[in-house]
Coordinates of C-alpha atoms in Angstrom, one line a residue:
X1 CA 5.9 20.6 16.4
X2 CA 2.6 18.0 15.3
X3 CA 0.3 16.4 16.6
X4 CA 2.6 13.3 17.4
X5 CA 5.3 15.3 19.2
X6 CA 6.0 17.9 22.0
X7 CA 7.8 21.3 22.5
X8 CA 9.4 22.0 25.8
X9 CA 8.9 23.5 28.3
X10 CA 5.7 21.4 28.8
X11 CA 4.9 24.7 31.2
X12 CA 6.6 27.7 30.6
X13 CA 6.2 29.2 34.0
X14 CA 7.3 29.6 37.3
X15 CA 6.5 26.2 38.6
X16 CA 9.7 25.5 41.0
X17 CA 10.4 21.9 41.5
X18 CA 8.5 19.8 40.5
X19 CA 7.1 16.4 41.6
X20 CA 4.8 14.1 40.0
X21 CA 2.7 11.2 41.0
X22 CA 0.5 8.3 38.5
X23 CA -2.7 7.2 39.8
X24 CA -4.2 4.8 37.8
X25 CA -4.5 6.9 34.4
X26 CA -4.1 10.4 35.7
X27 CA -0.9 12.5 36.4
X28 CA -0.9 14.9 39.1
X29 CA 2.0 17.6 39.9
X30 CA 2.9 20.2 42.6
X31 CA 5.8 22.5 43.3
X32 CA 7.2 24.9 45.3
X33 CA 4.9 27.9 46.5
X34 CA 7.0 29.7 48.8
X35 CA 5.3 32.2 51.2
X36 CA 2.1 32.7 48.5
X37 CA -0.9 31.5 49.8
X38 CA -3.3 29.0 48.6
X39 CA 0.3 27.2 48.4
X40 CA 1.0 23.8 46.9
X41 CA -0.6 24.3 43.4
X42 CA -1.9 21.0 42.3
X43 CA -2.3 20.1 38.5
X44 CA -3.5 17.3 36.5
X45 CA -2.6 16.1 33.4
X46 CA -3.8 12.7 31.0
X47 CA -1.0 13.2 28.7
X48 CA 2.3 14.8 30.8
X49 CA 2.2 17.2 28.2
X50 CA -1.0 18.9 28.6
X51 CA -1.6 20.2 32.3
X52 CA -4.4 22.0 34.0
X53 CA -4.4 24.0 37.9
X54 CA -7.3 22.0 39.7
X55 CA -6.4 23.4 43.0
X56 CA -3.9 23.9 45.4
X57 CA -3.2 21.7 48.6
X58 CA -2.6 24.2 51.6
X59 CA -5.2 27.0 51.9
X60 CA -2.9 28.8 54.5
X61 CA 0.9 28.9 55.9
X62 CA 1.8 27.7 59.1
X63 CA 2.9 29.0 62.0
X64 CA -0.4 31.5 60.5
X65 CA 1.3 34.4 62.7
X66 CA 4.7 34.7 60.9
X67 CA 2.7 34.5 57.1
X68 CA 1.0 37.5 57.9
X69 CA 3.5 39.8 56.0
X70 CA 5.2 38.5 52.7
X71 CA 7.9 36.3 53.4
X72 CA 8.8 36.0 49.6
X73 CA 11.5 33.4 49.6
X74 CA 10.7 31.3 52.6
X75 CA 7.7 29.3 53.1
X76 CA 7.0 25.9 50.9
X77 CA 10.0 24.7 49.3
X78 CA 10.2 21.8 47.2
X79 CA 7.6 19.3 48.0
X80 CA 7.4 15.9 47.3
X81 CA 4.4 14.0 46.3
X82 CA 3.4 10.7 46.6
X83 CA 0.3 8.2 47.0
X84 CA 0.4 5.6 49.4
X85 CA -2.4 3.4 51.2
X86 CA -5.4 5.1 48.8
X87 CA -4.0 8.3 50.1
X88 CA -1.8 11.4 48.8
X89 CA 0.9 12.8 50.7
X90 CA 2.8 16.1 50.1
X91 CA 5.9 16.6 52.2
X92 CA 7.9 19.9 52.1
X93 CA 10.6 21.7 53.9
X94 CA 10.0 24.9 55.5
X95 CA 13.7 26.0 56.0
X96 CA 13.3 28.1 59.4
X97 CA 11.1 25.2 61.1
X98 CA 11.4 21.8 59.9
X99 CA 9.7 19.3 58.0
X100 CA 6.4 19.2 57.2
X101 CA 3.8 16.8 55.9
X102 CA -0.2 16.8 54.4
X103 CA -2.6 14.4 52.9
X104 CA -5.8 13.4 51.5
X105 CA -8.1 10.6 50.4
X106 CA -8.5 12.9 46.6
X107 CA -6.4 15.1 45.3
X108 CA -8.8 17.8 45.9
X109 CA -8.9 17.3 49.1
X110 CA -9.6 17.7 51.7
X111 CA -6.2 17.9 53.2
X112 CA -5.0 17.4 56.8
X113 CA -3.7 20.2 58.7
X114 CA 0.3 20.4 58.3
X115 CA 1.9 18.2 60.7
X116 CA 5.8 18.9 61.7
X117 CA 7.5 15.8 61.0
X118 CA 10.6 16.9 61.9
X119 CA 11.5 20.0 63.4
X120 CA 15.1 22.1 62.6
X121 CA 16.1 24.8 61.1
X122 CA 17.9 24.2 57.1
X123 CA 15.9 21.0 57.0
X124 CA 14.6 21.0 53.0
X125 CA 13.7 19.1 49.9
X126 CA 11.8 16.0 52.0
X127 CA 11.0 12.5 50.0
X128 CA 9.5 9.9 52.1
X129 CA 9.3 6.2 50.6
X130 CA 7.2 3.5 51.2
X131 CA 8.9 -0.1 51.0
X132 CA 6.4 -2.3 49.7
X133 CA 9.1 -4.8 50.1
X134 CA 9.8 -4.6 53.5
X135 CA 7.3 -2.4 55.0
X136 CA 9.6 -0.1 56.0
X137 CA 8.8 3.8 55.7
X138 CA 12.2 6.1 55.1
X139 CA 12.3 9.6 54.6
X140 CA 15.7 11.5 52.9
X141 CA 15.9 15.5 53.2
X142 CA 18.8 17.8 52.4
X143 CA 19.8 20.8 54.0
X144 CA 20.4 24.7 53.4
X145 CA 23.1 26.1 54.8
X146 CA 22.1 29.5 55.0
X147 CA 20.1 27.9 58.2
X148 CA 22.1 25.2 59.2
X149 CA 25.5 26.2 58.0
X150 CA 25.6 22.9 56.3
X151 CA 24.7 21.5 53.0
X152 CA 25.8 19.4 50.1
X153 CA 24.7 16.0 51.8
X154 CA 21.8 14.7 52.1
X155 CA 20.4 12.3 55.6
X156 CA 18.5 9.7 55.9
X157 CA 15.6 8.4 58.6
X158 CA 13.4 5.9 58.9
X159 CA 10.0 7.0 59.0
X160 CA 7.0 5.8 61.2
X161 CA 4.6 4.1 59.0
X162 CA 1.8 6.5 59.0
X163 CA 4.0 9.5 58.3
X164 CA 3.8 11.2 61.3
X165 CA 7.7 11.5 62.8
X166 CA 10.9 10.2 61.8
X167 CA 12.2 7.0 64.4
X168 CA 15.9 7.9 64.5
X169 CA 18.7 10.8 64.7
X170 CA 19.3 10.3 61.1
X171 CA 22.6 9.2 59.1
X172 CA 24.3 10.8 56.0
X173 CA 24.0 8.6 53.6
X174 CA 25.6 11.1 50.9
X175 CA 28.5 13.4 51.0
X176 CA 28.2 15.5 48.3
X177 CA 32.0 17.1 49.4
X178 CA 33.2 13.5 49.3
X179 CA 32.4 13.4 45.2
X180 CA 34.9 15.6 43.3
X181 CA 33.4 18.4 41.5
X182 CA 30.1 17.8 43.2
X183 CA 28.8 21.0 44.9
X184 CA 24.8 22.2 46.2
X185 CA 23.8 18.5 46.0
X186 CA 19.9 19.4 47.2
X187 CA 16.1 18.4 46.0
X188 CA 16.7 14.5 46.2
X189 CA 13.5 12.1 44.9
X190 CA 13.7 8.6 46.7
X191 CA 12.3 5.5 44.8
X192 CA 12.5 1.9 44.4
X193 CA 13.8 0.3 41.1
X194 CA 15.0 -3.4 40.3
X195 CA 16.3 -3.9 43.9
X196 CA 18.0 -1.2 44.7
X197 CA 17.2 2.4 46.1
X198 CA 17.4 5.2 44.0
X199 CA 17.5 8.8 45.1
X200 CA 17.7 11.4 42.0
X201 CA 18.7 14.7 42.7
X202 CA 20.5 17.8 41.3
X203 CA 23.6 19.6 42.2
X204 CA 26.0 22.6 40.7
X205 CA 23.1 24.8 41.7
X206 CA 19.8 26.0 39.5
X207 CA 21.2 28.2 37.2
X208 CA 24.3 25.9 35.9
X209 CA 23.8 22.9 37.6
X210 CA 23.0 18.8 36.3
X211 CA 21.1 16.0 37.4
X212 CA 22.7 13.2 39.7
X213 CA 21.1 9.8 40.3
X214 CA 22.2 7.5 43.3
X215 CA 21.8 4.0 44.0
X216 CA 22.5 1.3 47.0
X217 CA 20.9 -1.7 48.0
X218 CA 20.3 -0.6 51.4
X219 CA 18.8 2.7 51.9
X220 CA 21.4 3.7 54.8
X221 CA 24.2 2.8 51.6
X222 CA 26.7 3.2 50.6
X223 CA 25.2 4.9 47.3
X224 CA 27.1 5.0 43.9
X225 CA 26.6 8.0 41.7
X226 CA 26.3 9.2 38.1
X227 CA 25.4 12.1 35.9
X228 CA 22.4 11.3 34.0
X229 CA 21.2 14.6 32.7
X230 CA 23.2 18.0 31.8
X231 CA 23.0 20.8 29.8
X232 CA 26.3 19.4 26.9
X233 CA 25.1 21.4 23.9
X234 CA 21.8 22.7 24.2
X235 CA 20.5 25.7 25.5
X236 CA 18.7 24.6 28.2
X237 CA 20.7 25.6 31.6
X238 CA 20.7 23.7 34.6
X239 CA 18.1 21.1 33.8
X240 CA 17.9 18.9 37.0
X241 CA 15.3 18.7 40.4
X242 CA 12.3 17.1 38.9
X243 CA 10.2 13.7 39.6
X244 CA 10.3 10.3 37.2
X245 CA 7.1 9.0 36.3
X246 CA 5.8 5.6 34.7
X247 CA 2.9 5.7 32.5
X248 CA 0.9 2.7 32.6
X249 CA 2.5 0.9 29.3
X250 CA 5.6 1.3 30.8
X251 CA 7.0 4.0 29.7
X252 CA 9.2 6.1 31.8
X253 CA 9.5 10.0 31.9
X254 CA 11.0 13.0 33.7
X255 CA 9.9 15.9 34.4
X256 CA 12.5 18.8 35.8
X257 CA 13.2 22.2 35.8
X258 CA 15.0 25.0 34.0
X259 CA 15.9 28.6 35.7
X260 CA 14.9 31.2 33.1
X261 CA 15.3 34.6 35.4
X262 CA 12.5 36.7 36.0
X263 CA 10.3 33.7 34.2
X264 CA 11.3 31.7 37.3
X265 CA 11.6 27.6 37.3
X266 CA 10.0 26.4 34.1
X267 CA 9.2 22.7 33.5
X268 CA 10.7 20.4 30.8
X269 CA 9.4 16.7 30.0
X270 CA 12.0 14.5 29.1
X271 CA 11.9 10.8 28.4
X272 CA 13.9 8.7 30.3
X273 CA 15.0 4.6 29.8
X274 CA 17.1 2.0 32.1
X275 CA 20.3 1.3 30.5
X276 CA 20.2 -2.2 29.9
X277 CA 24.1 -2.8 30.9
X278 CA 24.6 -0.6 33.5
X279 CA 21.1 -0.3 34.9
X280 CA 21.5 3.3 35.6
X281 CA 18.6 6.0 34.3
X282 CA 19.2 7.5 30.9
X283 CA 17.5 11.0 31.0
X284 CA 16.8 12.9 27.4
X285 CA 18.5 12.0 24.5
X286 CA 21.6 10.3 25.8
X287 CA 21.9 12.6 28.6
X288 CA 21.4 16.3 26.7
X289 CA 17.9 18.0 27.5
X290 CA 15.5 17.7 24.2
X291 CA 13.5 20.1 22.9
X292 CA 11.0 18.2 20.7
X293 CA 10.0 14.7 20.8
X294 CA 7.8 11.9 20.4
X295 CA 4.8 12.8 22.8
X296 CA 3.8 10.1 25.3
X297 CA 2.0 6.7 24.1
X298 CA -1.1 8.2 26.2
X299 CA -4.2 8.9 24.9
X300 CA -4.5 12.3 23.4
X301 CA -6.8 15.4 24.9
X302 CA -7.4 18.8 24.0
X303 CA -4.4 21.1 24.2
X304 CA -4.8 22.5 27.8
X305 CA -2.8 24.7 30.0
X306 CA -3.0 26.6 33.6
X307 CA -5.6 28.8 33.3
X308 CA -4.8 32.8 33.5
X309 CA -7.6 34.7 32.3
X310 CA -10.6 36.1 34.9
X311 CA -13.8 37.2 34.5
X312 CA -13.9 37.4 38.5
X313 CA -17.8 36.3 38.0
X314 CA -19.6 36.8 41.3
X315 CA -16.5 38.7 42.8
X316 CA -14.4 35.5 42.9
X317 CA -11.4 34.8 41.6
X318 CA -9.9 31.9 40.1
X319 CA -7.5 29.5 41.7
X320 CA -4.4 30.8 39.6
X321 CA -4.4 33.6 41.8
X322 CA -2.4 33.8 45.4
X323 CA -2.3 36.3 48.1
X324 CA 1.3 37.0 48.8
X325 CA 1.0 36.3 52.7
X326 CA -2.3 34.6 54.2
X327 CA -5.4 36.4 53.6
X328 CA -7.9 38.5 56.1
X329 CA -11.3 38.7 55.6
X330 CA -12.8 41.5 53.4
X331 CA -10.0 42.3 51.4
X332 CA -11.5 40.6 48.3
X333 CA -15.8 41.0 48.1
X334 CA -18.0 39.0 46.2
X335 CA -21.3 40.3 44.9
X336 CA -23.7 40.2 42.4
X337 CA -21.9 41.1 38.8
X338 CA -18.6 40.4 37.8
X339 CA -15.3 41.9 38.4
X340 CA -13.0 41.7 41.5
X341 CA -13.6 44.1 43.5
X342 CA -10.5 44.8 46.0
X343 CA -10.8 47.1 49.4
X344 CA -8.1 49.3 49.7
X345 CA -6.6 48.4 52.5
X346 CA -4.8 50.6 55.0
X347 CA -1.3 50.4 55.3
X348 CA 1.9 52.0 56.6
X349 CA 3.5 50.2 53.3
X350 CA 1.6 52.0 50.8
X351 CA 5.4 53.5 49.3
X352 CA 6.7 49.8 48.9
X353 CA 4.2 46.8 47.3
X354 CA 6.8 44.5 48.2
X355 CA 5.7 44.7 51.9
X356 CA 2.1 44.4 51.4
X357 CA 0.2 41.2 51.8
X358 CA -2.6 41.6 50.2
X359 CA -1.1 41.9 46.1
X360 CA -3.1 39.2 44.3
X361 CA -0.7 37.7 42.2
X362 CA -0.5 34.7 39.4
X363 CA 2.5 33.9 37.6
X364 CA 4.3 35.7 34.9
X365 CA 4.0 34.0 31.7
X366 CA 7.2 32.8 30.0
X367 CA 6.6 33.7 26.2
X368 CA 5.7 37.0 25.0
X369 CA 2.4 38.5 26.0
X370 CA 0.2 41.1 26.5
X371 CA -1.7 41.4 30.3
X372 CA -4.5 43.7 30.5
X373 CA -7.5 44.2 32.7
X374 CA -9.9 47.6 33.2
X375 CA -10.0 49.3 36.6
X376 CA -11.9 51.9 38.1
X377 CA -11.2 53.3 41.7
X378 CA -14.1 54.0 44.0
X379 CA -12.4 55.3 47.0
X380 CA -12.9 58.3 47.4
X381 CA -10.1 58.9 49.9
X382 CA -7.1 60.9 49.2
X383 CA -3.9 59.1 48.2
X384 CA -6.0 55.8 47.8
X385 CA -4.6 53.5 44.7
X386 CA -5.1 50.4 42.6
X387 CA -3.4 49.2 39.9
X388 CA -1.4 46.3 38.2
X389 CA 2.0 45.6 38.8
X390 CA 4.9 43.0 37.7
X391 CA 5.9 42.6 41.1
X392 CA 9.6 41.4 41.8
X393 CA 13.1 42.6 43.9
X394 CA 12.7 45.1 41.6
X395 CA 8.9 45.9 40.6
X396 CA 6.6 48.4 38.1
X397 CA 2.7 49.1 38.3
X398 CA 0.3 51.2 36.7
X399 CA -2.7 52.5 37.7
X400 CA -5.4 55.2 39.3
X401 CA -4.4 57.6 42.4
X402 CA -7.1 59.7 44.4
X403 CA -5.5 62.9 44.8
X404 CA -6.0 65.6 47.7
X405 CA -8.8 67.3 45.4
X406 CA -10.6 64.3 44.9
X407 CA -9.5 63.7 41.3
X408 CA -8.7 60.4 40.0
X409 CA -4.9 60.3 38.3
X410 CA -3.4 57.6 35.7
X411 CA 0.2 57.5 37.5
X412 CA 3.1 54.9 37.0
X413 CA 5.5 54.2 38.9
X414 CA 8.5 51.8 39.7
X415 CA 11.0 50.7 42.3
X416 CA 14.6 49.5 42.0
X417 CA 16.0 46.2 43.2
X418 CA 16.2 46.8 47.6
X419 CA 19.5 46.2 49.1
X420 CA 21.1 42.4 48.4
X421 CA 17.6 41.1 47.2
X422 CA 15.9 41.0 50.9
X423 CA 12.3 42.4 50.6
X424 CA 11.7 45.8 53.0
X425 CA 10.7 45.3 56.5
X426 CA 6.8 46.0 57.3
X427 CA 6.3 49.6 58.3
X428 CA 9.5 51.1 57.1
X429 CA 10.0 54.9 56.0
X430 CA 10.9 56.5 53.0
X431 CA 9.9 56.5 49.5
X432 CA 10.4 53.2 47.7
X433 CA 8.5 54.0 44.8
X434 CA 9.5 56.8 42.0
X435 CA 7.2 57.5 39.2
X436 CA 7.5 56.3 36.0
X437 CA 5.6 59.0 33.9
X438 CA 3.9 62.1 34.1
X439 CA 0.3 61.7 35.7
X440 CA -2.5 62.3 34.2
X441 CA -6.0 63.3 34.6
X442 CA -8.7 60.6 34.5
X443 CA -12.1 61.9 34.7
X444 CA -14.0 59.0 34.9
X445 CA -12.0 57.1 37.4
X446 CA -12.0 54.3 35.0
X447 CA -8.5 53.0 32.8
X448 CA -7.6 50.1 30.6
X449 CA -4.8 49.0 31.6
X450 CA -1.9 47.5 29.5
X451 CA 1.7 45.9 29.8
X452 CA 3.5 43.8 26.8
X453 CA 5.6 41.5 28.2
X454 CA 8.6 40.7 25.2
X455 CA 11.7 39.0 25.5
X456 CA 13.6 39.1 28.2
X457 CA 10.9 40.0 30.7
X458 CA 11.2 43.6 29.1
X459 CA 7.9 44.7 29.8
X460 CA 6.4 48.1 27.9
X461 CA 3.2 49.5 29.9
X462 CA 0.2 51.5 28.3
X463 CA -2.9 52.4 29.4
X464 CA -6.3 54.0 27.8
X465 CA -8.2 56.5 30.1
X466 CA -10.9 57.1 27.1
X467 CA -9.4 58.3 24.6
X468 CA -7.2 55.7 23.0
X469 CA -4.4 53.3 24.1
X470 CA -0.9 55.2 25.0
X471 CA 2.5 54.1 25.6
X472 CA 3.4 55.3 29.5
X473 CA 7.1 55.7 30.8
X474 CA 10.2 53.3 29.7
X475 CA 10.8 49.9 29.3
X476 CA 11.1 48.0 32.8
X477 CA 13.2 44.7 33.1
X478 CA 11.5 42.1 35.4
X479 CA 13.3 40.5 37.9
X480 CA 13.0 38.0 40.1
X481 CA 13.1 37.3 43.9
X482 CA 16.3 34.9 45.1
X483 CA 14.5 31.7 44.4
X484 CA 10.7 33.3 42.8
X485 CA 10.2 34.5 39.6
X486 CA 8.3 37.7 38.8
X487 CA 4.3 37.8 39.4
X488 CA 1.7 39.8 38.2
X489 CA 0.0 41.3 40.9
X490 CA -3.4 43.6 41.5
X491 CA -3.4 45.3 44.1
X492 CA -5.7 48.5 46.1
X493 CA -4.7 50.3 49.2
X494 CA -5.2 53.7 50.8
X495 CA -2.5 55.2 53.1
X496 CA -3.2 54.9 57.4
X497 CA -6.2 56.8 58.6
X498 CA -9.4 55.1 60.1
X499 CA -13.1 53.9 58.8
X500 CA -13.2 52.3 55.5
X501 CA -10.8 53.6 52.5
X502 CA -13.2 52.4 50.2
X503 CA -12.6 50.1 47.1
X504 CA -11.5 49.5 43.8
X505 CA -12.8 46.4 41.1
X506 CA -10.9 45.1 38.1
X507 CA -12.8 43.6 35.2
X508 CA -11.8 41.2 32.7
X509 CA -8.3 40.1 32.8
X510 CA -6.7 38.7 29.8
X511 CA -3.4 37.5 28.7
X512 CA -2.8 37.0 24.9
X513 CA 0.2 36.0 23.1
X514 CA 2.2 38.7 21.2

């Protein structure tokens, strides 16, 4: 790679389909969250190339009742984002309620309250367009069948103008079981292109699947179809579900996903032209994802990235970091020096992290690495822990473990994948967890603690209680939830009881390459 060209992916983690929106010279992107909260990550970019996290859209999930224990694969899926009348919009589907939609004057916010647009069960993947044409306001969606027993089709609506409810029962305006060979036709963008109506989206599923676009001259159709994007030779699987973008020279771009396991949905830039015969979209080179090319005709910035490294000054964390349900007051404290210092919160789940809502996670980075971050446990109550954990169906951590004579322990432990990939319900009994290696003694209740990250998500853990870094237990295999990648979590709990467990507070967090 040089200066004048790119590498994909353009961000080599877990950001699950993608959308993207040009305002004047800026880029801005958002993408799935699922049941994490802050959810809705929103990042900017200059470039499409270089992107940085400058916040996140939806501070908690709603209904706020059923987000107060992890609900790992549920939650925001698939957003779309748009600008429209000086304002953003951001509509997603939440696939056991309905349709929902936000906005905001700035990108930072702030936001509205979410607003149910249309309610159902299996209703997912929302676009909404804007017809500056007509005036009209449409809104397409697709549908997951493990909710509605339906999918492969996607329906159309119009849309009231300001967003706020569709104004009919809705029509299927594609069949995917109608198109031969066509299968999990889902995640469709809706534009407006050279008089007709476009709607891109994927099918064939994430892991092996292509991109489709459609096109019609009325929205309600009937829509034509074509392939423009699919893996052919390369080694980039499934590339499909993304947004197209037009930089201000007219240039056109895409920007998509590509399922990498426990890495999650990474994002690939391609560029992207109008045949000049056909009139149809042509996505990467001729089709076939690329892995280096010509960079933009923007001007160029700084190499930048999301940001994964903490300090925690003041207690605080940064805003690459997400509770895994919505948070309570007092389980993160901010005071006067730096490092985050976690209560360890009481909990019936203290066997299974998987359960717990109050992991503080970030995503796991998607080339090799090295996490580390020092720790020392104040509790002084028996059985309370803290650690840091690569936290997934299946999940490791390491860390400090009051025991019942007070003493401080380095202990590791792991558990396996839980039956068909459904996280453990709240409160449950039994062990989850299994140690890892041998505890050991750490007198000063203090550890550095250390996991490599190579390829393959194989992840080796170490840790240095005072007298040197040391390799701990075997080499654990990330995995991912059904539709999340892996996350690096930090975490501090103490088993049931009552008063205050006490707390614990990590110190400068670092990621490096390896």
């Amino acid at each position: 790679m040089t200066h004048e060209t790119y590498t994909n992916p353009v961000l080599n983690a877990d950001w699950s389909d993608p959308d993207v929106v040009r305002v004047g010279d800026d880029f801005y992107l958002t993408a799935s969250s699922f049941g994490r909260a802050p959810g809705l990550p929103l990042l900017h970019s200059r470039d499409l190339v270089d992107w940085t996290l400058i916040g996140h859209a939806l501070e908690r999930l709603e209904p706020a009742a059923e987000f107060r224990t992890p609900r790992h694969d549920c939650g925001v899926w698939a957003p779309s984002l748009r600008h429209h009348d000086d304002r953003f919009w951001i509509f997603w589907g939440d696939p056991d309620r309905g349709i929902f939609q936000i906005n905001a004057r700035e990108i930072r916010g702030p936001w509205s309250r979410p607003l149910l647009v249309k309610e159902g069960k299996g209703l997912i993947d929302p676009c909404p367009l804007w017809d500056e044409e007509t005036g009209e306001a449409y809104l397409v969606h697709a549908w997951a069948r493990s909710r509605a027993g339906v999918k492969n089709r996607l329906t159309g609506h119009r849309m009231h103008p300001e967003g706020t409810a569709v104004l009919d029962e809705g029509k299927v305006i594609v069949e995917g079981d109608r198109i031969p060979g066509w299968f999990t036709l889902e995640g469709p963008k809706l534009y407006r292109h050279d008089g007709w109506f476009w709607i891109l989206a994927p099918a064939g599923g994430v892991e092996s699947g292509w991109q489709g676009a459609f096109r019609a001259r009325d929205f309600f159709g009937p829509y034509e179809e074509r392939i423009v994007l699919e893996q052919k030779d390369t080694d980039v699987n499934g590339p499909h579900q993304g947004g197209w973008v037009r930089t201000p020279s007219g240039e056109d771009w895409f920007l998509h996903f590509q399922q990498k396991g426990a890495y999650g949905r990474v994002v690939h830039l391609q560029p992207m032209r109008w045949d000049a015969a056909g009139g149809w979209p042509v996505i990467g080179d001729e089709g076939a994802p690329v892995r280096e090319h010509r960079r933009p005709a923007l001007p160029a910035g700084p190499p930048a990235a999301p940001a994964t490294d903490d300090d925690f000054p003041g207690g605080r964390f940064g805003r690459q970091w997400s509770w895994t349900a919505n948070p309570e007051a007092g389980w993160a404290t901010q005071h006067s020096a730096d490092g985050l210092r976690l209560t360890c919160l009481r909990t019936a789940d203290a066997h299974d992290l998987r359960a717990l809502p109050n992991i503080l996670t970030q995503r796991l980075p998607g080339d090799p690495c090295a996490v580390e971050v020092e720790l020392e446990l104040h509790s002084e109550e028996p059985g309370a822990r803290a650690g840091l954990t690569v936290l997934g169906d299946a999940y490791g951590w390491i860390g400090l473990q009051r025991g019942a004579d007070r003493t401080v322990h380095l202990v590791h432990r792991f558990a396996e994948p839980v039956a068909a990939g459904a996280p453990p319900a709240p409160g449950g009994t039994g062990e989850r967890e299994r140690d890892a290696a041998h505890a050991r003694l750490a007198p000063r209740g203090r550890a550095r603690l250390r996991i490599e990250i190579g390829a393959g998500a194989r992840c080796r853990f170490a840790y240095d209680i005072g007298d040197g870094l040391r390799p701990s237990g075997p080499v654990f295999t990330a995995t991912p939830w059904r539709w999340v990648g892996a996350l690096l979590g930090l975490f501090a709990l103490a088993p049931t009881g009552t008063g205050h467990a006490g707390a614990a507070t990590f110190g400068a967090f670092r990621i490096a390459p390896l």
